[in-house]
Tab-separated table of C-alpha atoms in Angstrom:
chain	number	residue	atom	x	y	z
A	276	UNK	CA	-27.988	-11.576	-16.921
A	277	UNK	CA	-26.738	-15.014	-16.072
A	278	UNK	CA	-28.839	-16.812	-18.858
A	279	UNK	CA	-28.980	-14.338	-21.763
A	280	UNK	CA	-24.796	-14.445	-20.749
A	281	UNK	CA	-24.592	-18.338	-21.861
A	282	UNK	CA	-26.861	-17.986	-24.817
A	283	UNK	CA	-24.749	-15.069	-25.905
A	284	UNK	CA	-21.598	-17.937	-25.657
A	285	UNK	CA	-23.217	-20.469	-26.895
A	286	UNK	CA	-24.512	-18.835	-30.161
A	287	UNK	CA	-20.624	-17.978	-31.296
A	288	UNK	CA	-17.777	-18.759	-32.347
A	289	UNK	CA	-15.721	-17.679	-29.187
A	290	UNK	CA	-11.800	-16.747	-29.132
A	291	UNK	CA	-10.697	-15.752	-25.772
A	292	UNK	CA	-7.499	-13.753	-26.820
A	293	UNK	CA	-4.980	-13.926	-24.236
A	294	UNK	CA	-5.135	-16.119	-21.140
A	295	UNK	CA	-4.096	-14.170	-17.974
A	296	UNK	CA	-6.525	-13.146	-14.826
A	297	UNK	CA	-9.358	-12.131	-17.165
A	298	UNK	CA	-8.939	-14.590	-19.968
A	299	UNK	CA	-8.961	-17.533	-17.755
A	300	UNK	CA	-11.992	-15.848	-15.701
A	301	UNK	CA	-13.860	-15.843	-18.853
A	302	UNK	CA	-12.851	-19.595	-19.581
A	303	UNK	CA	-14.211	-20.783	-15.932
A	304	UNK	CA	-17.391	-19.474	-16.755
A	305	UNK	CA	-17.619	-20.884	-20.081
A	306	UNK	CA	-16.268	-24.095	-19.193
A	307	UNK	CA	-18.538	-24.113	-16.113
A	308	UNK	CA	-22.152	-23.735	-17.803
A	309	UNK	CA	-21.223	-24.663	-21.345
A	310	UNK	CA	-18.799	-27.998	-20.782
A	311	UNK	CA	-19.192	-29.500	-24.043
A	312	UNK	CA	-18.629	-26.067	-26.470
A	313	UNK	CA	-15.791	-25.990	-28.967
A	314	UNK	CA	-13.737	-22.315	-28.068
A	315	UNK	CA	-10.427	-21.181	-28.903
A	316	UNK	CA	-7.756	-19.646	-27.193
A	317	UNK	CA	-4.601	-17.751	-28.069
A	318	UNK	CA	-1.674	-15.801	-26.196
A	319	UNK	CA	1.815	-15.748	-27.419
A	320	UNK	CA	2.794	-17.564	-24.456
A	321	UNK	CA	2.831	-21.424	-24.308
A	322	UNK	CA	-0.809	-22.540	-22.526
A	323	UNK	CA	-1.397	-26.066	-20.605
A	324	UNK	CA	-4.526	-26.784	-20.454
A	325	UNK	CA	-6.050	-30.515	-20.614
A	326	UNK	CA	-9.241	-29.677	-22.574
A	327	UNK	CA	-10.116	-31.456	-25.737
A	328	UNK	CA	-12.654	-29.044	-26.592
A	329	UNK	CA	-10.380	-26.043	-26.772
A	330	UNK	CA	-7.994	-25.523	-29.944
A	331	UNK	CA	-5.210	-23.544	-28.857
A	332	UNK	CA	-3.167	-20.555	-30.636
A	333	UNK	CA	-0.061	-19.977	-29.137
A	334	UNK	CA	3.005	-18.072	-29.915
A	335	UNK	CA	4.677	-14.986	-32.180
A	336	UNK	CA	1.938	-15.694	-34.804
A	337	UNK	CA	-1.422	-16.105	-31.929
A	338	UNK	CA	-3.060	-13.385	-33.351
A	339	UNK	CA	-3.702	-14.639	-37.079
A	340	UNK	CA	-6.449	-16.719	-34.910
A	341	UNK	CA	-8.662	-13.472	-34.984
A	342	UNK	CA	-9.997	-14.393	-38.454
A	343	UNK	CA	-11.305	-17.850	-37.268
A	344	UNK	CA	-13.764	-17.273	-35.137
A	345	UNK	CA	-16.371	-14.320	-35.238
A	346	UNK	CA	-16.569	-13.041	-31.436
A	347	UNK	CA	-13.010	-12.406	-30.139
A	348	UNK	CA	-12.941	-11.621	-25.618
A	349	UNK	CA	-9.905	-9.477	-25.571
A	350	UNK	CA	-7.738	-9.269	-22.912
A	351	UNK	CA	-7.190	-6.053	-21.196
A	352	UNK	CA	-3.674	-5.519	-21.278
A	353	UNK	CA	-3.249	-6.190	-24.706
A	354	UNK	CA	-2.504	-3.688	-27.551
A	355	UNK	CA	-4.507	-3.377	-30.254
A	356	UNK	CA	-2.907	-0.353	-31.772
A	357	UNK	CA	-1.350	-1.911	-34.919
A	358	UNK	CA	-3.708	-4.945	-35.303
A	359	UNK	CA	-6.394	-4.829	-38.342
A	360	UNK	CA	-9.734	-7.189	-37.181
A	361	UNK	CA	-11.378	-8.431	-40.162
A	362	UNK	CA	-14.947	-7.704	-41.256
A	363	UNK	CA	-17.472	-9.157	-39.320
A	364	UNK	CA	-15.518	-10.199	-36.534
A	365	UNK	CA	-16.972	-8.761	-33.170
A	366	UNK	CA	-13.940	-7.584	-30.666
A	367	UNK	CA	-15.242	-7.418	-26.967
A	368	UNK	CA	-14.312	-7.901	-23.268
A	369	UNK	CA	-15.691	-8.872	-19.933
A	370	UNK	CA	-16.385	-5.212	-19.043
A	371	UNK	CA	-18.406	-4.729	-22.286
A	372	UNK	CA	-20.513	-8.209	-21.425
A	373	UNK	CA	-21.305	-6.704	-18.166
A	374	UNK	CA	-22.675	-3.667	-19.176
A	375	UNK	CA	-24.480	-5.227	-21.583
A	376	UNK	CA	-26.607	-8.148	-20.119
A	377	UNK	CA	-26.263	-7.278	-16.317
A	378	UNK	CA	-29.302	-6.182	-14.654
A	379	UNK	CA	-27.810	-4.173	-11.773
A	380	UNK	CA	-27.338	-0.624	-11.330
A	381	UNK	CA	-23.878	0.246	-12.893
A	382	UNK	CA	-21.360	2.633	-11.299
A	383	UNK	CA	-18.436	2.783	-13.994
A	384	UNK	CA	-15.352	5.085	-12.302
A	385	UNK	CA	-12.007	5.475	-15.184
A	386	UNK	CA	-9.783	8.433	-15.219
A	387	UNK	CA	-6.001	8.151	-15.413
A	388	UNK	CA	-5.586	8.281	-11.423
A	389	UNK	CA	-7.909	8.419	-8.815
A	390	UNK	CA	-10.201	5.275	-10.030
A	391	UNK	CA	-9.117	2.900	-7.345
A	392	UNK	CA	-9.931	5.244	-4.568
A	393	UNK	CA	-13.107	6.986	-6.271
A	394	UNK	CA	-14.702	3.307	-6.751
A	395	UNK	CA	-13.562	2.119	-2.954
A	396	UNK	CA	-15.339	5.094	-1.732
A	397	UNK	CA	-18.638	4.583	-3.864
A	398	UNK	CA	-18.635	1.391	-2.578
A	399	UNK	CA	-18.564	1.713	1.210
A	400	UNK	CA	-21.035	4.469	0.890
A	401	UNK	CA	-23.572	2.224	-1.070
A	402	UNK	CA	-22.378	-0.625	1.355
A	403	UNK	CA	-23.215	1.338	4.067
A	404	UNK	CA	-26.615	2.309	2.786
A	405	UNK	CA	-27.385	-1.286	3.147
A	406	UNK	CA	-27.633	-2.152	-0.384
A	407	UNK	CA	-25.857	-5.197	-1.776
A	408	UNK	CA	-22.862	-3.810	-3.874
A	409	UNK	CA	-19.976	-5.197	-5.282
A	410	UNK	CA	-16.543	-3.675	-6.185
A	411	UNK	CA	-14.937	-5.262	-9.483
A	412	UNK	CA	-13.398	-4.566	-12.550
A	413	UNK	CA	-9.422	-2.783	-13.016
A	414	UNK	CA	-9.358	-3.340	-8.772
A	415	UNK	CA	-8.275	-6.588	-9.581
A	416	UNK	CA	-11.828	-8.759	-9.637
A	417	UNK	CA	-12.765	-9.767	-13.255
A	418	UNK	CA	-16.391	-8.783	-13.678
A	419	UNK	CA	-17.831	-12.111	-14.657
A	420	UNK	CA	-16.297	-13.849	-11.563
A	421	UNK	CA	-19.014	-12.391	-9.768
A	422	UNK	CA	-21.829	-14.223	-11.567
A	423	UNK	CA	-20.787	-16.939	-9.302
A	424	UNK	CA	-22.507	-15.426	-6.342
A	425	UNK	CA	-25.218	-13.930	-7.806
A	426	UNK	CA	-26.266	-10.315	-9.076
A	427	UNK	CA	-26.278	-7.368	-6.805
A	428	UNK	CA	-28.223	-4.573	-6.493
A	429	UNK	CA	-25.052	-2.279	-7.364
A	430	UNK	CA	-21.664	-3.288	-9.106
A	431	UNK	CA	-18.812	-0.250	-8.683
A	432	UNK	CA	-16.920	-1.141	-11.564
A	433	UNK	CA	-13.328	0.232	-11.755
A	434	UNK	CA	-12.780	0.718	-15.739
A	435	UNK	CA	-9.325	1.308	-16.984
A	436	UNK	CA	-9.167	2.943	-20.670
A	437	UNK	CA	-8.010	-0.966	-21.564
A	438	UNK	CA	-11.417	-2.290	-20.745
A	439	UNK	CA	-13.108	0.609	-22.064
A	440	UNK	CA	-11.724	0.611	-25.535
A	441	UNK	CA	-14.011	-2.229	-27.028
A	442	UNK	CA	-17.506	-1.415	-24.765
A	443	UNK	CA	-20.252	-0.764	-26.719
A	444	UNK	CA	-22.245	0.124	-23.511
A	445	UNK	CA	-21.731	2.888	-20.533
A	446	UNK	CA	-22.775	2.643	-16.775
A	447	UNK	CA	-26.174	4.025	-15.743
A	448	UNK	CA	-23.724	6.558	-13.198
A	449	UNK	CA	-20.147	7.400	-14.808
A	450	UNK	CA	-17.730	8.757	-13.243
A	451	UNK	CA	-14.594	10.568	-14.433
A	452	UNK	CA	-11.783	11.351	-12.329
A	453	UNK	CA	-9.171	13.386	-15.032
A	454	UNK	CA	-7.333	12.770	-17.610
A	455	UNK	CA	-3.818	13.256	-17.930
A	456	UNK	CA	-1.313	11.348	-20.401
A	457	UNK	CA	-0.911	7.776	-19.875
A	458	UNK	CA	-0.577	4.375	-21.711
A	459	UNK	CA	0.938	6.059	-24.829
A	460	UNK	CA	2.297	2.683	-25.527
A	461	UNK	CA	-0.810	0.568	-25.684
A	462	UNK	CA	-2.955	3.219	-28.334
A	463	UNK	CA	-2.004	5.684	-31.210
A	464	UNK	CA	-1.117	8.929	-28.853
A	465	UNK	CA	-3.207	10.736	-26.782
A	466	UNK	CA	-6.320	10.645	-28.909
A	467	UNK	CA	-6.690	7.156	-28.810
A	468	UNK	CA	-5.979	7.010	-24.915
A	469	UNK	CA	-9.133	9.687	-24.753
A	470	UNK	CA	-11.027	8.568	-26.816
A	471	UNK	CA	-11.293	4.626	-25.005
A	472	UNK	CA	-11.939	6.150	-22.050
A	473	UNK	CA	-14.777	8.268	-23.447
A	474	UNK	CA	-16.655	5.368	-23.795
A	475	UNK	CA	-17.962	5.384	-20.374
A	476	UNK	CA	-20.175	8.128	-21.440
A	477	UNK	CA	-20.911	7.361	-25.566
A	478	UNK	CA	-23.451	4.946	-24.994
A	479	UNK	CA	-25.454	6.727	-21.822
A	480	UNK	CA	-29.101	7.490	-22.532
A	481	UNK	CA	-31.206	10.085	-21.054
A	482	UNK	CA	-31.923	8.581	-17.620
A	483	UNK	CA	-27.902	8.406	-16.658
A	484	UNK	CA	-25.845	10.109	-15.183
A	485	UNK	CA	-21.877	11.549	-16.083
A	486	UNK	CA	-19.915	12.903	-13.401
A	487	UNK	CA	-16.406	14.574	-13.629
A	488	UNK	CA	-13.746	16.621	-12.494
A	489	UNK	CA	-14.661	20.173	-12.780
A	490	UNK	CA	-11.239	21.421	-12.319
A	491	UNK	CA	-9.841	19.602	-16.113
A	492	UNK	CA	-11.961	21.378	-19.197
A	493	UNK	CA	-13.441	17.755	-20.466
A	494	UNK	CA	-15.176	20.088	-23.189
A	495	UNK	CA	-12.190	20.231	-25.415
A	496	UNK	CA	-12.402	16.266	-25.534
A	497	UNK	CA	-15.950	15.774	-25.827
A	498	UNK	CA	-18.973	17.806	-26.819
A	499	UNK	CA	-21.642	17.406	-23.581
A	500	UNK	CA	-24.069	19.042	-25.789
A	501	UNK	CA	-24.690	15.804	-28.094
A	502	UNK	CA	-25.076	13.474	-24.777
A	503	UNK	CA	-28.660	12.399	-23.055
A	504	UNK	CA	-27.554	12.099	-20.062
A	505	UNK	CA	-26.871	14.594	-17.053
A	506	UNK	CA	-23.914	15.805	-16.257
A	507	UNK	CA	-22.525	17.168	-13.045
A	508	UNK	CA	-19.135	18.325	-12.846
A	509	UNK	CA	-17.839	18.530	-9.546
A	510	UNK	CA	-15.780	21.177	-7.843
A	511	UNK	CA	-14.812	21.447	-4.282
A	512	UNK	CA	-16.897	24.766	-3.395
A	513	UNK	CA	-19.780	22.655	-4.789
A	514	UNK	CA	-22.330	23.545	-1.469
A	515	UNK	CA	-23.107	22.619	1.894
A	516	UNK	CA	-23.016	19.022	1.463
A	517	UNK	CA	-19.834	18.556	0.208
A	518	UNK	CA	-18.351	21.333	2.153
A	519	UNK	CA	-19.274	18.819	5.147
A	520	UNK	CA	-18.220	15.452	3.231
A	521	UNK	CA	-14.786	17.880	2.625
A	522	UNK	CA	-14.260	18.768	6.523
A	523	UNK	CA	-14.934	15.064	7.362
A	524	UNK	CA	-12.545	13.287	4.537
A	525	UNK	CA	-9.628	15.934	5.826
A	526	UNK	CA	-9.626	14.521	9.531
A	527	UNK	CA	-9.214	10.791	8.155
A	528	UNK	CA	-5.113	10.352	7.292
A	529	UNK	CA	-5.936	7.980	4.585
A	530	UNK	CA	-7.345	11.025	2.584
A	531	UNK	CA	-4.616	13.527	2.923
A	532	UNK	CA	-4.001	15.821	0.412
A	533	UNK	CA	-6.888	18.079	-2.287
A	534	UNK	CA	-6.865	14.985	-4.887
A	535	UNK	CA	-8.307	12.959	-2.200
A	536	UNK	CA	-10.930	15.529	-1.588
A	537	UNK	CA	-12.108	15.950	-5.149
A	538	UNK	CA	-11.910	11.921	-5.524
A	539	UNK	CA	-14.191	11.986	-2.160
A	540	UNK	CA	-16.384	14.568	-3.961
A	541	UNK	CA	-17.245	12.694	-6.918
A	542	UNK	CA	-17.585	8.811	-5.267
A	543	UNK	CA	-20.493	11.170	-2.944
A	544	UNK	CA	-21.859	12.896	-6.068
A	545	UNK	CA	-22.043	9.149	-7.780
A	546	UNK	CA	-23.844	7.979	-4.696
A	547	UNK	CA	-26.132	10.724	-4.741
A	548	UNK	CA	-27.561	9.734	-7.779
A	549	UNK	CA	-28.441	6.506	-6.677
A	550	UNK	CA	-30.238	7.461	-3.616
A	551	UNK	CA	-27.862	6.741	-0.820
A	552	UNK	CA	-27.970	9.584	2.112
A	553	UNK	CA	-25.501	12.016	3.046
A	554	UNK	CA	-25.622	10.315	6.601
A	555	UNK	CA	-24.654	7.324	4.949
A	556	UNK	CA	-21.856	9.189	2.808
A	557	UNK	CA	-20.165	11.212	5.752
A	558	UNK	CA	-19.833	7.642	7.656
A	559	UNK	CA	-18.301	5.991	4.985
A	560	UNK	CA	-15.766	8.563	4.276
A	561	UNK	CA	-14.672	8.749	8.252
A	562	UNK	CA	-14.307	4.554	8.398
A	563	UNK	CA	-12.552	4.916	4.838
A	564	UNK	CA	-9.513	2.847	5.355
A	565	UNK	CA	-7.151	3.673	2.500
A	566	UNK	CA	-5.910	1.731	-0.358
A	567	UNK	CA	-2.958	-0.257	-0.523
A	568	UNK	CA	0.112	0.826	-2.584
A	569	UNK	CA	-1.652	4.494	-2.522
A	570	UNK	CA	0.149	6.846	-0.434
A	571	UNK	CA	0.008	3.824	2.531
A	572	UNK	CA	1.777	4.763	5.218
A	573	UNK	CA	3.582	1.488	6.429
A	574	UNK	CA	5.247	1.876	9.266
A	575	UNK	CA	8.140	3.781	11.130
A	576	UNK	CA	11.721	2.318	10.759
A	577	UNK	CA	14.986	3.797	12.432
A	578	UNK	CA	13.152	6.974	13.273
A	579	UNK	CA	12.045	7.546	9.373
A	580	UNK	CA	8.281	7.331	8.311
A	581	UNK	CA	7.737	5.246	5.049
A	582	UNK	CA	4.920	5.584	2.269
A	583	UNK	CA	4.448	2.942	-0.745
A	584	UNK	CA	2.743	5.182	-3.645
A	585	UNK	CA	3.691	2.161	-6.321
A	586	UNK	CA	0.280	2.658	-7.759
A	587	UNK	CA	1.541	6.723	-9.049
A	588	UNK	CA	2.341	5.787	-12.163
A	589	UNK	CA	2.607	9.726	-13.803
A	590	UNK	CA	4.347	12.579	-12.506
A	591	UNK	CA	0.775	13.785	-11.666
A	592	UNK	CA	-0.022	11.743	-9.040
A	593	UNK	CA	4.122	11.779	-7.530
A	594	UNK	CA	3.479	15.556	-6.937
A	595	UNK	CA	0.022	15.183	-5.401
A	596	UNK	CA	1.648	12.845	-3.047
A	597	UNK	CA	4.224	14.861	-2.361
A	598	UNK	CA	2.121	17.646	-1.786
A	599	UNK	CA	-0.258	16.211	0.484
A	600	UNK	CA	1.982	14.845	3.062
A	601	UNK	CA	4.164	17.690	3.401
A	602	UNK	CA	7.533	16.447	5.111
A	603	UNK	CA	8.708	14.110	2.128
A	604	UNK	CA	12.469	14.501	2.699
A	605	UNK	CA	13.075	11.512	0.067
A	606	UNK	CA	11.677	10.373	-3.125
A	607	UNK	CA	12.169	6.961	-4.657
A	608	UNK	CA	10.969	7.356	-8.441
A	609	UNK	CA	11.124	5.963	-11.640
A	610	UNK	CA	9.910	2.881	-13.831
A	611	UNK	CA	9.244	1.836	-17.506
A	612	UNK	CA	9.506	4.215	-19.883
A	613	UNK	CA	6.701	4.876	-22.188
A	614	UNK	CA	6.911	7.787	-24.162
A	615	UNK	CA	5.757	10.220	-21.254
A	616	UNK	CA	6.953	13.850	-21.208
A	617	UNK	CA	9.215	14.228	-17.928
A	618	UNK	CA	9.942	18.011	-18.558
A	619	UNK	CA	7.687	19.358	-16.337
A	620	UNK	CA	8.395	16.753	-13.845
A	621	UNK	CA	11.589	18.013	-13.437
A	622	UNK	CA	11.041	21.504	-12.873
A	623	UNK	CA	8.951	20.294	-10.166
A	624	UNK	CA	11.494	17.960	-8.357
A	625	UNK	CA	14.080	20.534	-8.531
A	626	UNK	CA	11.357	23.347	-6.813
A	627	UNK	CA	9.843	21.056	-4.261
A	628	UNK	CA	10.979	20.895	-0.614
A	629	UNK	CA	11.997	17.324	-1.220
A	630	UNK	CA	16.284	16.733	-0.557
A	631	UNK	CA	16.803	13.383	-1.777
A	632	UNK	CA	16.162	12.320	-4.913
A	633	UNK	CA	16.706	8.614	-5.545
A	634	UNK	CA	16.185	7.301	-9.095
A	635	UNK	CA	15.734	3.788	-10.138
A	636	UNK	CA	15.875	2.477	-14.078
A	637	UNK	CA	14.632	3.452	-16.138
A	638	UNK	CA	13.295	6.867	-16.005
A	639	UNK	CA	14.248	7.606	-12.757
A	640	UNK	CA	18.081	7.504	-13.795
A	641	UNK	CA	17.522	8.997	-17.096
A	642	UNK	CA	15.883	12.158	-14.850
A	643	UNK	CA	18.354	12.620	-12.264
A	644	UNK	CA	20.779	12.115	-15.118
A	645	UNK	CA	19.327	15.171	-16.621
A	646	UNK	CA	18.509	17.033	-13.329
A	647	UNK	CA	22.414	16.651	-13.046
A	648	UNK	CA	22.933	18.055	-16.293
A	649	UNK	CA	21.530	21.004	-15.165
A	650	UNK	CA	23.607	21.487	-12.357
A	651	UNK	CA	20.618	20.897	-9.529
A	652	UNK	CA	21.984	21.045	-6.323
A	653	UNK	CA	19.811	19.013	-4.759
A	654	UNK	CA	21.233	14.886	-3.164
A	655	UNK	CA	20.537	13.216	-6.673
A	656	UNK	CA	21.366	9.253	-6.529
A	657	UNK	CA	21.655	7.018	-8.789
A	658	UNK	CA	20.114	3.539	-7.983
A	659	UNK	CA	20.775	0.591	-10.252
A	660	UNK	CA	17.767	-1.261	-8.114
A	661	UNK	CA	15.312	-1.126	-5.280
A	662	UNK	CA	17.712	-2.600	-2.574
A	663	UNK	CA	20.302	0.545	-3.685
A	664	UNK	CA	17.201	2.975	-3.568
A	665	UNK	CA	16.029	1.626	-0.018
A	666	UNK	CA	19.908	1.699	1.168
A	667	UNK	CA	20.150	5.351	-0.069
A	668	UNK	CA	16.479	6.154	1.706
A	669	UNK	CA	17.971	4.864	4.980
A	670	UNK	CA	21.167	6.597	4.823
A	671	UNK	CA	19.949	10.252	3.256
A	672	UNK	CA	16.270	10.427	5.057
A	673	UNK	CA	16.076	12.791	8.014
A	674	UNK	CA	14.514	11.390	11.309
A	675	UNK	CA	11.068	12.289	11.571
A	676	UNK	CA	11.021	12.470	8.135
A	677	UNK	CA	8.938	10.912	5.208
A	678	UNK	CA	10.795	8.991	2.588
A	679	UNK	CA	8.115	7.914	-0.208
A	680	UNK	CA	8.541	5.515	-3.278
A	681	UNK	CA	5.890	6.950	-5.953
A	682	UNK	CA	7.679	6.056	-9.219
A	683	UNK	CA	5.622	8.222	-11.951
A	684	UNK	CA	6.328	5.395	-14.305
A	685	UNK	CA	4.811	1.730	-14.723
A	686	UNK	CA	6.834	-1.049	-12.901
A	687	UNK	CA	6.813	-3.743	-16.225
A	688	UNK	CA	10.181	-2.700	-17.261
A	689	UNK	CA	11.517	-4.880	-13.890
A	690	UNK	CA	8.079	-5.818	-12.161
A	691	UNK	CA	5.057	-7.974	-12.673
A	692	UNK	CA	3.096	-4.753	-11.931
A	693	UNK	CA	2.872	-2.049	-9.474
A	694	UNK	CA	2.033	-4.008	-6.547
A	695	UNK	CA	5.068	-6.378	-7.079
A	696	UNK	CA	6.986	-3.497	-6.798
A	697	UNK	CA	4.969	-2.042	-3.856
A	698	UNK	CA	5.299	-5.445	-1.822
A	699	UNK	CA	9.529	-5.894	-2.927
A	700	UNK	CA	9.646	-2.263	-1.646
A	701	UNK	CA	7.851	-2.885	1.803
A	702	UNK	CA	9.607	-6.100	2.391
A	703	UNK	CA	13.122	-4.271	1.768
A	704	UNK	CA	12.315	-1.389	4.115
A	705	UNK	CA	10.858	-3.764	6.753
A	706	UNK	CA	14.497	-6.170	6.750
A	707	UNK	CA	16.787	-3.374	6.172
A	708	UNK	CA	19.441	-3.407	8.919
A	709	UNK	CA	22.255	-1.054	9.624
């Protein structure tokens, strides 16, 4: 991959549009093999960077530099909804690259929740088979940072629909957790948000592999009947092997709850079809550790147990949570607001055995604003930030109790991102004194 990688470079005119994680990932490696090429870069923010062979395209106007160079290495995070890219100009990303020139086996995991925890799984099991593996991609690793060290014989890649939407290749295994609504922001409704995503399968051939969620009717989205590859959709009375993986994720506490045992499901289906052993599998799942800012229990303070769920970012995955550990006597919720319908949320919070409800801008106030409305009798506060929400949690919250913050909503509207908000929440709770 490493060489047909620089000669890919090398042969274009390169724009690396914006110039966070990824983009400057994608500017090592350049920089690194090619030292002497002529590249461009452009984000709206101001960039200092002492390189005389970069030109630089910076501010409200940074995207007019599309049209001036003919391969464009897009950013994740950024929008493309309402921009028009000329004829002839190639748009791609680091995920796309990957797929495209690596030479390892592939595991791509997307879905609107569960990816984190599906890949982490799929990659102790393969790590426990012995193989050499990796774990990359939407975890936080830019792909191409791993060319560094050398190939593998398996890369877990973590794909969210951002890195998906400009792939013109799919994983030899896909997997596909659900989909629910999500980033209605970033793409033209719904469709567009489905159909990025669905690129983890448009590209598969014949000797691949799709695996999802058996429980969500992924027919009405996409017709299986036009694609090569095989496709096993997972339930949870799927047979006497994952009947046993089932009984062994439900003794570990990092997998409480039945989302965690369909996630478990499909990381041992994906394995599967790479050859690793159920032996291997079952260990994997017992030593599984948990992910942080996923239902991560973090200690017990004044006789109340805390979770950080900052990574729940739809009502979804609040009520899973919620579900799973049973004794949640206080919510913290709410975040950015993005065009996300909280009706059904609602009826939820006001049926569920939860007492407190704390909400924090902007959702979460506009909800328990609403829930109010309605006259639910439930303890609805108000908080106008995370210190009020974490005062509230240690006033209201039984002892013995569970007080969770899983906000349904992205953190941008006050955080960096959702482990920003995870870590400010954690540090409160730890240094909160009566």
């Amino acid at each position: 991959m490493f060489q047909q990688l620089i000669e890919y470079f090398n042969e274009r005119n390169v724009l690396i549009l914006g110039f966070g994680r990824e983009g400057r990932s994608t500017y090592d490696v350049i920089r690194r093999n090619l030292p002497d090429k002529h590249i461009g870069i452009a984000d709206i923010r101001e960039i200092n960077l002492n390189d005389s062979n970069v030109t630089l395209h910076c501010g409200e106007n940074y995207l007019d530099a599309i049209s001036q160079y003919d391969t464009v290495i897009k950013t994740p995070g950024m929008s493309f909804r309402d921009v028009t890219v000329p004829e002839g100009v190639e748009v791609t990303c680091q995920t796309d690259l990957f797929l495209r020139f690596s030479k390892c086996i592939c595991i791509g995991v997307t879905g609107t929740k569960g990816k984190t925890t599906t890949s982490t799984l799929i990659y102790e099991m393969v790590k426990q088979s012995g193989k050499s593996v990796c774990l990359i991609g939407n975890i936080g690793v830019p792909v191409l940072d791993n060319l560094a060290e050398g190939e593998c014989d398996v890369a877990v890649i973590e794909m969210s629909s951002h890195q998906l939407e400009f792939t013109t290749a799919s994983p030899h295994v896909a997997v596909m957790t659900n989909i629910y609504p999500e980033h209605l922001d970033h793409y033209n409704g719904f469709k567009g948000y489905v159909a990025a995503k669905l690129n983890i399968i448009r590209y598969q051939t014949g000797c691949d592999y799709f695996i999802c969620n058996a429980q969500q009717d992924f027919d009405k989205y996409y017709d299986f009947s036009k694609t090569p590859a095989s496709v096993i959709k997972v339930c949870l009375d799927g047979g006497r092997e994952d009947e046993e993986i089932i009984a062994v994720a439900a003794a570990n506490e990092r997998l409480k709850g039945m989302h965690n045992r369909q996630n478990v499901c499909l990381a041992a289906n994906a394995a599967r079809c790479i050859g690793i052993s159920n032996g291997d599998i079952l260990a994997a799942v017992e030593n599984f550790a948990g992910i942080e800012n996923r239902m991560e229990p973090f200690g017990v303070y004044h006789g109340i147990k805390f979770y950080n769920d900052a990574i729940a970012t739809i009502p979804h995955a609040v009520q899973c949570a919620v579900e799973a550990l049973g004794d949640v006597d206080t919510l913290i919720f709410g975040g950015m607001d993005r065009g996300i319908d909280y009706s059904g949320f609602e009826k939820f919070l006001e049926t569920c055995r939860v007492k407190n409800l704390i909400g924090l801008p902007d959702t979460g106030i506009n909800i328990c604003n609403s829930l109010l409305e309605k006259g639910c009798t439930k303890n609805i506060i108000v908080a106008e930030d995370m210190e009020a929400a974490v005062e509230a949690a240690f006033r209201f919250t039984g002892e013995g109790k569970s007080c969770i913050m899983s906000p349904a909503a992205s953190s941008y509207n006050v955080y960096k991102d959702f482990e920003h908000k995870g870590n400010h929440y954690k540090e409160l709770v730890k240094n909160w004194k009566k």
